[in-house]
Short mmCIF file of C-alpha atoms in Angstrom, two decimals:
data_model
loop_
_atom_site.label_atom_id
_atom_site.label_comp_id
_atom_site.label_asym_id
_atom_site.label_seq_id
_atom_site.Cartn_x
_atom_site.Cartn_y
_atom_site.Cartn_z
CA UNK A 153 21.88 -9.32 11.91
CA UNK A 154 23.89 -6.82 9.56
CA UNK A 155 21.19 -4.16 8.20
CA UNK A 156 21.60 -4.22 3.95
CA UNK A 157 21.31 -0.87 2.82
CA UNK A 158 20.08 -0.98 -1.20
CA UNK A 159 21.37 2.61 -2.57
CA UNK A 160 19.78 3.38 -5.58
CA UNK A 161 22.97 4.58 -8.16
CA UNK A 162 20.94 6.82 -10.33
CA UNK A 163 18.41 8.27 -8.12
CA UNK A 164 20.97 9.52 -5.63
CA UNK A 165 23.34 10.80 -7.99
CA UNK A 166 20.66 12.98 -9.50
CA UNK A 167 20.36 14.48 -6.37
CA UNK A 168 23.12 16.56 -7.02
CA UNK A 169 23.56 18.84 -9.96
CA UNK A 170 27.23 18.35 -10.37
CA UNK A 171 27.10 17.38 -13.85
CA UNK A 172 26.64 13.97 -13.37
CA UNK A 173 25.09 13.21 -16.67
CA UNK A 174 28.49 14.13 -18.53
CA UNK A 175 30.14 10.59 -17.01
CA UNK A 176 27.62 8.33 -15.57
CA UNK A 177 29.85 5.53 -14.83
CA UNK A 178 32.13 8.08 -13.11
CA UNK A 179 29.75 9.81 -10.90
CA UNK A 180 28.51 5.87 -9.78
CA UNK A 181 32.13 5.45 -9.12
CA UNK A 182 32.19 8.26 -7.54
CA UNK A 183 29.26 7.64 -5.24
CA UNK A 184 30.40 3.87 -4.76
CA UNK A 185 33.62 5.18 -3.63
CA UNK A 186 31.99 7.27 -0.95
CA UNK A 187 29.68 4.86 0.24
CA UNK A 188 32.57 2.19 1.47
CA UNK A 189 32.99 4.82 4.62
CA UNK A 190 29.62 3.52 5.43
CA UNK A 191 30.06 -0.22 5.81
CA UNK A 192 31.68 0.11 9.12
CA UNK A 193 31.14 3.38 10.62
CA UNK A 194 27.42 3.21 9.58
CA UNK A 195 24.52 6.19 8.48
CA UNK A 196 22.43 8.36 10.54
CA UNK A 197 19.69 5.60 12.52
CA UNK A 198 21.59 2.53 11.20
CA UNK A 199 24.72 1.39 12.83
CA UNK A 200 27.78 -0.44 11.67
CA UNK A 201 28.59 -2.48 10.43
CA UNK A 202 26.30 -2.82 7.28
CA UNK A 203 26.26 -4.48 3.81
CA UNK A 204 25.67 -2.00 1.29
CA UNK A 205 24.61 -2.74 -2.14
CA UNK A 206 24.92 -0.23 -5.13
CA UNK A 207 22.31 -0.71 -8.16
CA UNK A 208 23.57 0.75 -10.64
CA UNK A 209 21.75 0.66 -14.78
CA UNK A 210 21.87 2.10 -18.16
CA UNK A 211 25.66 3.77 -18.73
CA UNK A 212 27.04 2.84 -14.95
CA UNK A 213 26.74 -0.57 -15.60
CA UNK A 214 29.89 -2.92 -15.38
CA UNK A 215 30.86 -0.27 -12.47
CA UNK A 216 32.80 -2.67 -10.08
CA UNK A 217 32.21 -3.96 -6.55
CA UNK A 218 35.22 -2.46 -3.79
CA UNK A 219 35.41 -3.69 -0.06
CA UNK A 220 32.56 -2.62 2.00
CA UNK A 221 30.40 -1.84 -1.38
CA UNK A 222 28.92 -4.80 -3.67
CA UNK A 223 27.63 -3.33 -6.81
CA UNK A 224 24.94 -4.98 -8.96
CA UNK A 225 24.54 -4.09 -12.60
CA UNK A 226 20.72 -4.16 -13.33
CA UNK A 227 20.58 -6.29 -16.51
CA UNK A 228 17.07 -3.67 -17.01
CA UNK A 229 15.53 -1.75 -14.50
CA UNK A 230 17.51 -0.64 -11.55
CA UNK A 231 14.14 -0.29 -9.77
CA UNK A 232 13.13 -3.81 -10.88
CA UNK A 233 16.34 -5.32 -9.61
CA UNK A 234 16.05 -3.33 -6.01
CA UNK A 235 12.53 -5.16 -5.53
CA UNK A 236 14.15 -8.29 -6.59
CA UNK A 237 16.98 -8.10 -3.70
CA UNK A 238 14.77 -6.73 -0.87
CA UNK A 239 12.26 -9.92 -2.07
CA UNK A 240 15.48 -12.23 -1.43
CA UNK A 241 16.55 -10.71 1.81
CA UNK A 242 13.75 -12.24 3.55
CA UNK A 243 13.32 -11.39 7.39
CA UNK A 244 16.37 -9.18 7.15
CA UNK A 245 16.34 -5.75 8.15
CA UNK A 246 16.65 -3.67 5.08
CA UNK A 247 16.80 0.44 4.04
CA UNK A 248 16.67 1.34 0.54
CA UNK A 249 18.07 4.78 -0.47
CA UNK A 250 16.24 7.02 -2.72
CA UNK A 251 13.48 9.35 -3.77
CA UNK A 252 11.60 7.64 -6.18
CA UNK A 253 8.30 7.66 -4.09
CA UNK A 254 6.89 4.89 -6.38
CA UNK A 255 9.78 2.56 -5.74
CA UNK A 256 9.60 3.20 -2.03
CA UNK A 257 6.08 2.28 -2.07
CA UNK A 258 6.77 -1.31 -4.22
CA UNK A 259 9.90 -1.86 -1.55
CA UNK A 260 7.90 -0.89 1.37
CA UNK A 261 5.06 -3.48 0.71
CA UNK A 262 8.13 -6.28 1.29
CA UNK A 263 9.07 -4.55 4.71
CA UNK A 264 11.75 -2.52 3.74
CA UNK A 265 12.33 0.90 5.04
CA UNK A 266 13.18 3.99 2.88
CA UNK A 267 15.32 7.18 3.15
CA UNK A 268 16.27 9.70 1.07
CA UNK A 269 19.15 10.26 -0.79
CA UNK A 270 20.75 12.58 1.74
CA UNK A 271 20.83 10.02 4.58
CA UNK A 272 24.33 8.92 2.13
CA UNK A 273 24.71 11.77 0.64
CA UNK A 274 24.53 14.85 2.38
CA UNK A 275 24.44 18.52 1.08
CA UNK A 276 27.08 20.79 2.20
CA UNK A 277 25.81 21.80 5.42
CA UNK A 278 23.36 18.89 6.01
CA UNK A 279 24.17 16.01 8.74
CA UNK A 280 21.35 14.25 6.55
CA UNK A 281 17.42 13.32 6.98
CA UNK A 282 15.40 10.06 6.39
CA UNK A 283 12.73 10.17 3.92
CA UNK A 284 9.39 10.63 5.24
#
């Protein structure tokens, strides 16, 4: 069974300084965009091929779904909407990215896993880390 990796849109890209908050529909692009190299060739400690899911909220939303990357618009809170799709996965294994501690806690008591936003987006230099 496919792992479905749950990326949180605006956690992860305020990770990086880069001036998202200028265009936040274009850095979710941006970060949807990079996250189709994952659907095949995987992330460090889950291999490919994977579903990956994009939650994206607020300005990013209406950002649109490309192959290898579905994106969900959260009609309110992205975090809401991540604990709604990690409730409907079921038995299915199931990482959510980010480093909201308070949403890993909420996703963790349905038997997801968590790592941090590194593990998809790595800093220069970094091979990338799982949240502890």
């Amino acid at each position: 069974m496919r792992t479905l990796v749950i990326v949180d849109a605006a956690n992860v890209v305020g990770s990086v300084p880069d001036g998202w908050w200028r265009d936040r529909r274009g850095a979710a692009e941006r970060l949807r965009d990079h996250l189709g190299t994952y659907a095949e060739q995987g992330i460090p400690g889950h291999r490919g091929p994977l579903d990956i899911v994009l939650v994206v909220e607020g300005a990013a939303r209406g950002v649109q779904s490309v192959p290898g990357v579905r994106v969900e618009s959260a009609p309110g809170s992205g975090d809401d909407r991540i604990v709604e799709l990690v409730v409907e996965t079921g038995a299915r294994p199931v990482l959510v990215v980010t480093a909201d501690r308070e949403l890993g806690r909420r996703v963790e008591a349905y038997g997801a896993r968590c790592a941090g936003p590194r593990t998809v987006r790595p800093a220069p230099g970094d091979a990338g880390a799982e949240r502890a």
